[in-house]
CSV table of C-alpha atoms in Angstrom, one decimal:
chain,number,residue,atom,x,y,z
Q,1,MET,CA,88.4,120.7,66.4
Q,2,THR,CA,88.7,121.2,70.2
Q,3,ALA,CA,90.2,124.7,69.8
Q,4,ILE,CA,87.3,125.6,67.7
Q,5,LEU,CA,84.7,124.1,70.5
Q,6,SER,CA,86.6,125.8,73.0
Q,7,ARG,CA,86.0,129.1,71.4
Q,8,LEU,CA,82.3,128.6,70.8
Q,9,ARG,CA,81.8,127.8,74.2
Q,10,ARG,CA,83.6,131.1,75.4
Q,11,LEU,CA,81.4,133.2,72.9
Q,12,ALA,CA,78.4,131.5,73.7
Q,13,ALA,CA,79.1,131.9,77.8
Q,14,PRO,CA,77.3,135.1,78.5
Q,15,ILE,CA,74.0,133.8,77.2
Q,16,LEU,CA,74.2,130.0,78.6
Q,17,PRO,CA,72.8,129.2,82.3
Q,18,GLU,CA,75.4,129.5,84.7
Q,19,ARG,CA,75.4,125.4,85.3
Q,20,LEU,CA,76.4,125.2,81.5
Q,21,ARG,CA,79.4,127.4,81.9
Q,22,ALA,CA,82.5,125.5,81.2
Q,23,GLU,CA,84.4,127.3,84.0
Q,24,ARG,CA,82.0,126.6,86.7
Q,25,PRO,CA,83.6,123.6,88.5
Q,26,VAL,CA,81.9,120.2,88.5
Q,27,VAL,CA,81.8,117.8,91.0
Q,28,PRO,CA,79.8,114.4,90.2
Q,29,VAL,CA,78.3,112.6,92.8
Q,30,VAL,CA,77.7,109.0,92.6
Q,31,ARG,CA,75.3,107.5,95.4
Q,32,LEU,CA,76.1,103.8,96.7
Q,33,HIS,CA,73.2,102.9,99.1
Q,34,GLY,CA,72.5,99.2,100.2
Q,35,ALA,CA,74.1,95.8,100.9
Q,36,ILE,CA,76.5,94.8,99.0
Q,37,GLY,CA,75.8,91.8,96.3
Q,38,VAL,CA,72.6,90.5,98.3
Q,39,GLY,CA,69.7,90.2,95.8
Q,40,GLY,CA,68.0,93.7,95.5
Q,41,GLY,CA,64.7,94.5,94.4
Q,42,PRO,CA,61.7,96.8,95.9
Q,43,PHE,CA,62.0,95.5,99.4
Q,44,ARG,CA,65.5,96.6,99.8
Q,45,PRO,CA,68.5,98.2,97.4
Q,46,SER,CA,72.0,96.6,96.7
Q,47,ILE,CA,74.9,97.6,95.5
Q,48,THR,CA,77.1,95.2,92.7
Q,49,LEU,CA,79.7,96.0,90.0
Q,50,ALA,CA,77.0,95.8,87.4
Q,51,SER,CA,74.9,98.5,89.0
Q,52,ALA,CA,77.6,100.8,90.0
Q,53,ALA,CA,80.1,100.9,87.1
Q,54,PRO,CA,78.2,102.5,84.5
Q,55,LEU,CA,77.5,105.3,86.8
Q,56,LEU,CA,81.2,105.7,88.2
Q,57,GLU,CA,82.2,105.6,84.6
Q,58,ARG,CA,79.8,108.5,83.3
Q,59,ALA,CA,81.1,109.9,86.9
Q,60,PHE,CA,84.8,110.2,85.7
Q,61,ALA,CA,84.0,110.9,82.0
Q,62,THR,CA,82.0,114.3,83.4
Q,63,PRO,CA,83.6,117.3,81.5
Q,64,ASN,CA,85.4,119.9,83.5
Q,65,ALA,CA,84.9,117.6,86.7
Q,66,LYS,CA,87.2,118.3,89.8
Q,67,GLU,CA,87.0,115.2,91.3
Q,68,VAL,CA,84.4,112.5,92.2
Q,69,ALA,CA,82.3,112.3,95.2
Q,70,LEU,CA,81.0,109.1,96.3
Q,71,VAL,CA,78.1,109.1,98.8
Q,72,VAL,CA,78.4,105.6,100.9
Q,73,ASN,CA,75.8,104.2,102.9
Q,74,SER,CA,76.2,100.4,103.3
Q,75,PRO,CA,76.4,97.8,106.0
Q,76,GLY,CA,78.8,95.6,104.0
Q,77,GLY,CA,77.8,92.3,102.1
Q,78,SER,CA,79.9,90.3,99.4
Q,79,PRO,CA,83.6,91.1,99.8
Q,80,ALA,CA,84.2,90.1,95.9
Q,81,GLN,CA,81.6,92.3,94.9
Q,82,SER,CA,83.0,95.2,97.4
Q,83,HIS,CA,86.5,94.8,96.2
Q,84,LEU,CA,85.4,94.6,92.8
Q,85,ILE,CA,83.9,98.1,92.9
Q,86,PHE,CA,86.8,99.5,95.3
Q,87,ARG,CA,89.2,98.3,92.4
Q,88,ARG,CA,87.2,100.1,89.7
Q,89,ILE,CA,87.1,103.5,91.5
Q,90,ARG,CA,90.9,103.0,91.7
Q,91,GLN,CA,91.4,102.3,88.2
Q,92,LEU,CA,89.0,105.0,86.7
Q,93,SER,CA,90.8,107.2,89.5
Q,94,ALA,CA,94.0,106.7,87.9
Q,95,GLU,CA,92.8,106.6,84.2
Q,96,LYS,CA,91.2,109.9,84.6
Q,97,GLU,CA,93.9,111.6,87.2
Q,98,ILE,CA,90.9,112.6,89.2
Q,99,GLY,CA,90.5,112.4,92.7
Q,100,VAL,CA,88.0,110.9,95.1
Q,101,THR,CA,86.0,111.8,98.2
Q,102,ALA,CA,83.9,109.7,100.1
Q,103,PHE,CA,81.0,111.0,102.0
Q,104,VAL,CA,79.5,108.5,104.7
Q,105,GLU,CA,75.9,108.6,105.7
Q,106,ASP,CA,74.5,106.4,108.4
Q,107,VAL,CA,77.3,104.0,107.8
Q,108,ALA,CA,80.3,102.7,105.7
Q,109,ALA,CA,80.9,99.2,107.6
Q,110,SER,CA,82.6,96.2,106.2
Q,111,GLY,CA,82.5,96.2,102.3
Q,112,GLY,CA,80.6,99.5,102.6
Q,113,TYR,CA,84.1,100.6,104.5
Q,114,MET,CA,85.9,98.8,101.8
Q,115,ILE,CA,84.6,100.6,99.2
Q,116,ALA,CA,84.9,104.2,100.9
Q,117,CYS,CA,88.6,103.3,101.3
Q,118,ALA,CA,89.1,103.6,97.6
Q,119,ALA,CA,88.5,107.4,98.2
Q,120,ASP,CA,91.4,109.6,98.5
Q,121,GLU,CA,89.6,111.4,101.4
Q,122,ILE,CA,86.8,109.8,103.8
Q,123,VAL,CA,84.5,112.3,104.8
Q,124,ALA,CA,81.8,111.5,107.8
Q,125,ASP,CA,79.3,112.8,109.7
Q,126,PRO,CA,80.0,112.5,113.6
Q,127,SER,CA,77.3,110.0,114.3
Q,128,SER,CA,77.7,107.6,110.9
Q,129,ILE,CA,79.2,104.4,111.8
Q,130,VAL,CA,82.4,103.4,110.4
Q,131,GLY,CA,85.1,100.1,110.5
Q,132,SER,CA,83.5,96.6,110.9
Q,133,ILE,CA,86.7,95.5,109.3
Q,134,GLY,CA,86.1,91.6,109.5
Q,135,VAL,CA,84.4,88.7,107.7
Q,136,VAL,CA,81.2,87.4,109.0
Q,137,SER,CA,78.8,84.2,107.5
Q,138,ALA,CA,75.7,83.3,108.7
Q,139,GLY,CA,72.9,80.8,108.3
Q,140,PHE,CA,70.5,78.3,109.8
Q,141,GLY,CA,70.4,74.6,110.7
Q,142,PHE,CA,67.2,72.6,110.2
Q,143,ASP,CA,68.8,69.2,110.8
Q,144,ARG,CA,66.5,68.9,114.3
Q,145,ALA,CA,63.5,70.8,112.9
Q,146,ILE,CA,63.0,68.2,109.8
Q,147,GLU,CA,63.6,65.4,112.2
Q,148,LYS,CA,60.8,66.4,114.3
Q,149,LEU,CA,58.6,66.7,111.1
Q,150,GLY,CA,59.3,63.6,110.0
Q,151,VAL,CA,61.2,64.4,106.9
Q,152,GLU,CA,63.6,62.5,105.4
Q,153,ARG,CA,66.9,64.5,104.2
Q,154,ARG,CA,67.9,62.7,100.6
Q,155,LEU,CA,71.2,64.0,99.4
Q,156,HIS,CA,73.1,62.9,96.8
Q,157,ALA,CA,76.6,64.5,95.9
Q,158,SER,CA,79.7,63.7,93.9
Q,159,GLY,CA,82.6,64.9,95.6
Q,160,ALA,CA,83.4,64.6,99.3
Q,161,ASN,CA,83.2,68.3,100.0
Q,162,LYS,CA,80.4,69.2,97.8
Q,163,ALA,CA,77.5,69.6,100.6
Q,164,ILE,CA,79.7,71.2,102.8
Q,165,LEU,CA,77.9,73.1,105.3
Q,166,ASP,CA,74.6,71.8,104.0
Q,167,PRO,CA,71.8,73.5,106.5
Q,168,PHE,CA,69.5,70.6,106.5
Q,169,SER,CA,72.3,68.3,107.7
Q,170,PRO,CA,74.2,68.0,111.1
Q,171,GLU,CA,77.5,70.6,111.2
Q,172,LYS,CA,80.7,68.9,111.0
Q,173,PRO,CA,83.7,70.5,112.7
Q,174,GLU,CA,86.0,70.0,109.5
Q,175,ASP,CA,83.5,71.8,107.8
Q,176,VAL,CA,83.5,74.9,109.8
Q,177,GLU,CA,87.5,75.0,109.8
Q,178,ARG,CA,87.2,74.9,106.4
Q,179,LEU,CA,84.8,77.9,106.6
Q,180,LYS,CA,86.7,79.8,108.9
Q,181,GLU,CA,90.1,79.0,107.2
Q,182,ILE,CA,88.6,80.7,104.1
Q,183,GLN,CA,87.4,83.5,106.3
Q,184,ARG,CA,90.6,84.0,107.4
Q,185,GLU,CA,91.9,84.3,104.1
Q,186,ILE,CA,89.4,87.2,103.2
Q,187,HIS,CA,90.0,88.9,106.4
Q,188,GLU,CA,93.9,89.2,105.5
Q,189,HIS,CA,93.2,90.5,102.2
Q,190,PHE,CA,90.8,93.2,103.9
Q,191,ILE,CA,93.3,94.5,106.3
Q,192,ALA,CA,96.1,94.5,103.7
Q,193,LEU,CA,93.9,97.2,101.8
Q,194,VAL,CA,92.9,99.1,104.8
Q,195,LYS,CA,96.6,99.4,105.7
Q,196,GLU,CA,97.6,100.3,102.0
Q,197,ARG,CA,94.9,103.0,101.6
Q,198,ARG,CA,95.2,104.2,105.2
Q,199,GLY,CA,98.4,103.0,106.9
Q,200,GLY,CA,99.8,106.3,107.3
Q,201,ALA,CA,96.5,107.6,109.1
Q,202,LEU,CA,95.7,104.8,111.3
Q,203,GLY,CA,96.4,104.3,115.1
Q,204,GLY,CA,97.1,101.5,117.0
Q,205,ASP,CA,94.2,100.6,118.4
Q,206,PRO,CA,94.1,96.8,119.2
Q,207,ASP,CA,90.4,96.4,117.8
Q,208,LEU,CA,90.9,98.1,114.7
Q,209,PHE,CA,91.1,94.9,112.8
Q,210,THR,CA,88.6,92.8,114.7
Q,211,GLY,CA,85.4,93.6,112.9
Q,212,ALA,CA,84.6,96.2,115.6
Q,213,PHE,CA,83.0,99.4,114.5
Q,214,TRP,CA,82.8,103.0,115.6
Q,215,THR,CA,81.2,106.4,115.5
Q,216,ALA,CA,82.9,108.6,112.8
Q,217,SER,CA,83.9,110.9,115.7
Q,218,THR,CA,85.9,108.0,117.3
Q,219,GLY,CA,86.9,106.9,114.1
Q,220,LEU,CA,88.7,110.1,113.4
Q,221,GLY,CA,90.9,109.6,116.0
Q,222,LEU,CA,91.5,106.0,114.8
Q,223,GLY,CA,92.3,107.0,111.0
Q,224,LEU,CA,89.5,105.4,109.5
Q,225,VAL,CA,88.1,109.1,108.4
Q,226,ASP,CA,90.0,112.0,107.4
Q,227,ARG,CA,87.2,114.6,108.8
Q,228,ILE,CA,83.8,115.0,110.1
Q,229,GLY,CA,81.7,117.2,107.6
Q,230,ASP,CA,79.2,117.0,104.8
Q,231,LEU,CA,79.1,116.8,101.2
Q,232,ARG,CA,78.0,120.2,100.4
Q,233,SER,CA,79.6,122.2,102.9
Q,234,THR,CA,82.8,120.4,102.1
Q,235,LEU,CA,82.7,121.0,98.4
Q,236,ARG,CA,81.9,124.4,98.8
Q,237,GLU,CA,84.4,125.0,101.0
Q,238,ARG,CA,86.6,123.2,98.5
Q,239,TRP,CA,85.7,124.5,95.1
Q,240,GLY,CA,83.5,127.7,96.2
Q,241,GLU,CA,79.8,128.7,96.5
Q,242,LYS,CA,79.0,127.9,92.7
Q,243,VAL,CA,80.3,124.5,92.4
Q,244,ASP,CA,77.8,122.6,90.4
Q,245,ILE,CA,77.3,119.3,92.6
Q,246,ARG,CA,75.8,117.1,89.5
Q,247,PRO,CA,74.2,113.7,90.8
Q,248,ILE,CA,74.5,110.7,88.6
Q,249,ALA,CA,71.7,108.6,88.4
Q,250,ALA,CA,70.6,105.6,86.8
Q,251,ARG,CA,67.6,105.6,84.9
Q,252,ALA,CA,64.9,103.5,86.6
Q,253,PRO,CA,62.4,101.4,84.6
Q,254,LEU,CA,59.1,102.9,83.9
Q,255,LEU,CA,57.2,100.5,86.2
Q,256,ARG,CA,59.8,102.1,89.1
Q,257,ARG,CA,59.4,105.4,87.9
Q,258,LEU,CA,55.5,105.5,88.1
Q,259,SER,CA,55.3,103.6,91.2
Q,260,GLY,CA,57.3,106.7,92.7
Q,261,ARG,CA,60.8,104.8,93.7
Q,262,GLY,CA,63.9,106.0,93.6
Q,263,GLU,CA,67.0,105.8,91.1
Q,264,GLY,CA,70.4,105.1,91.3
Q,265,VAL,CA,72.6,102.4,92.4
Q,266,GLY,CA,71.0,100.1,94.6
Q,267,ALA,CA,67.5,100.5,93.1
Q,268,GLY,CA,67.4,96.8,92.6
Q,269,VAL,CA,65.6,94.5,90.1
Q,270,PHE,CA,61.8,95.5,89.6
Q,271,GLY,CA,59.7,92.8,89.2
Q,272,ALA,CA,61.4,90.1,90.9
Q,273,GLY,CA,59.8,86.5,92.5
Q,274,LEU,CA,58.1,87.7,95.7
Q,275,ALA,CA,59.5,84.9,97.7
Q,276,ASP,CA,63.5,85.7,96.6
Q,277,GLU,CA,62.4,89.6,97.3
Q,278,ALA,CA,61.4,88.6,100.9
Q,279,LEU,CA,64.4,86.8,101.6
Q,280,ALA,CA,66.6,89.4,100.2
Q,281,ALA,CA,65.1,91.6,102.3
Q,282,LEU,CA,65.6,89.6,105.2
Q,283,GLU,CA,69.3,89.0,104.4
Q,284,ALA,CA,69.8,93.1,104.1
Q,285,ARG,CA,68.0,93.6,107.2
Q,286,ALA,CA,69.8,91.5,109.2
Q,287,LEU,CA,72.9,93.6,108.0
Q,288,TRP,CA,71.8,96.8,108.8
Q,289,SER,CA,70.3,96.0,112.0
Q,290,ARG,CA,74.0,95.1,113.3
Q,291,PHE,CA,74.1,98.9,113.4
Q,292,GLY,CA,71.2,99.4,115.0
Q,293,LEU,CA,69.6,100.6,111.5
C-alpha cells in the first residue's frame, strides 16, 4: 500500500501545487506564547500541557517533516507545567526521531527557558531575554489591612500545616523556611535539567543559576543560546529557499474567531469569569513586567 501511494504521489507531482509535493522539505512550527500555567483568557494567553500537547503531537506527525520548530515567547510560570511540556517535547522527538529547534522572540525566561531547553538548538534575536534560571513565589499579606477594617479572620483547619502562608494571617518564619526548602528543591531540578541539556555549551559565569537574565547577545557567550538569528532565515539556510514553514495552530472557538482574536497555544479560555480573568491578567502582567515587557 505504501509503495502504491508513493507511486501515485510521484505521478501526481507535476499537477500538484508546489507546497503539496512530497519532495519539498517541511518544518512544522508550534508557537508557545504566554505565561505558563497561569490562568488564561481573553486578557492574557497562557501555556499548559493540555493546550500544547495536541499541537506538538500534530507537528511531530507532519509528513515529510525535517524538524520541528518551536517559537517560544514566555516569561515563565508554573515549574510543573514547564517541565511537563519539556518532557513531552523530548518524548516526541525521541519517538519520531525528529530534531527540534527553539526560536526565542521577546523572552524565554525561567519556565520559558526550560521549554526552550527541550530543543536541540536555541536560536534567538540579539535583543531577546534569556535565562532567569531560578524559582520565585510571590503573594500579599492582608492581616494588617483586615485588622484596620475591623474584620475578624476565622480560619479552621485540620492539620498543623494546612493553612501555611495564609495571606490573611501574620507570616511565620517556619512557614517561610518550608517554602524556601521547596524552592531550593525545584531550583536544583531546574539546574540539573539545564546542565544536562546544555552542559557542554555553558560558560562558567557565577550568576548563571542565580535567576539572573541577559540579552541573547550576551547569552550566546554564556552558552544559553546557540546562535543569533530568526526562524525564516535559519530554516531557509538549513533546508533551502523552498522550505515549507508550516504553522500548527489550534482551532479557536467560534466566538473567539468572530471577535478577531488569534489562535494557537496560549489562546486561553474564552468566556471565563471576569474576576478570574482580571486576576490572571494581573499575575501574568507581573511575570512579563520583570523583563521590561
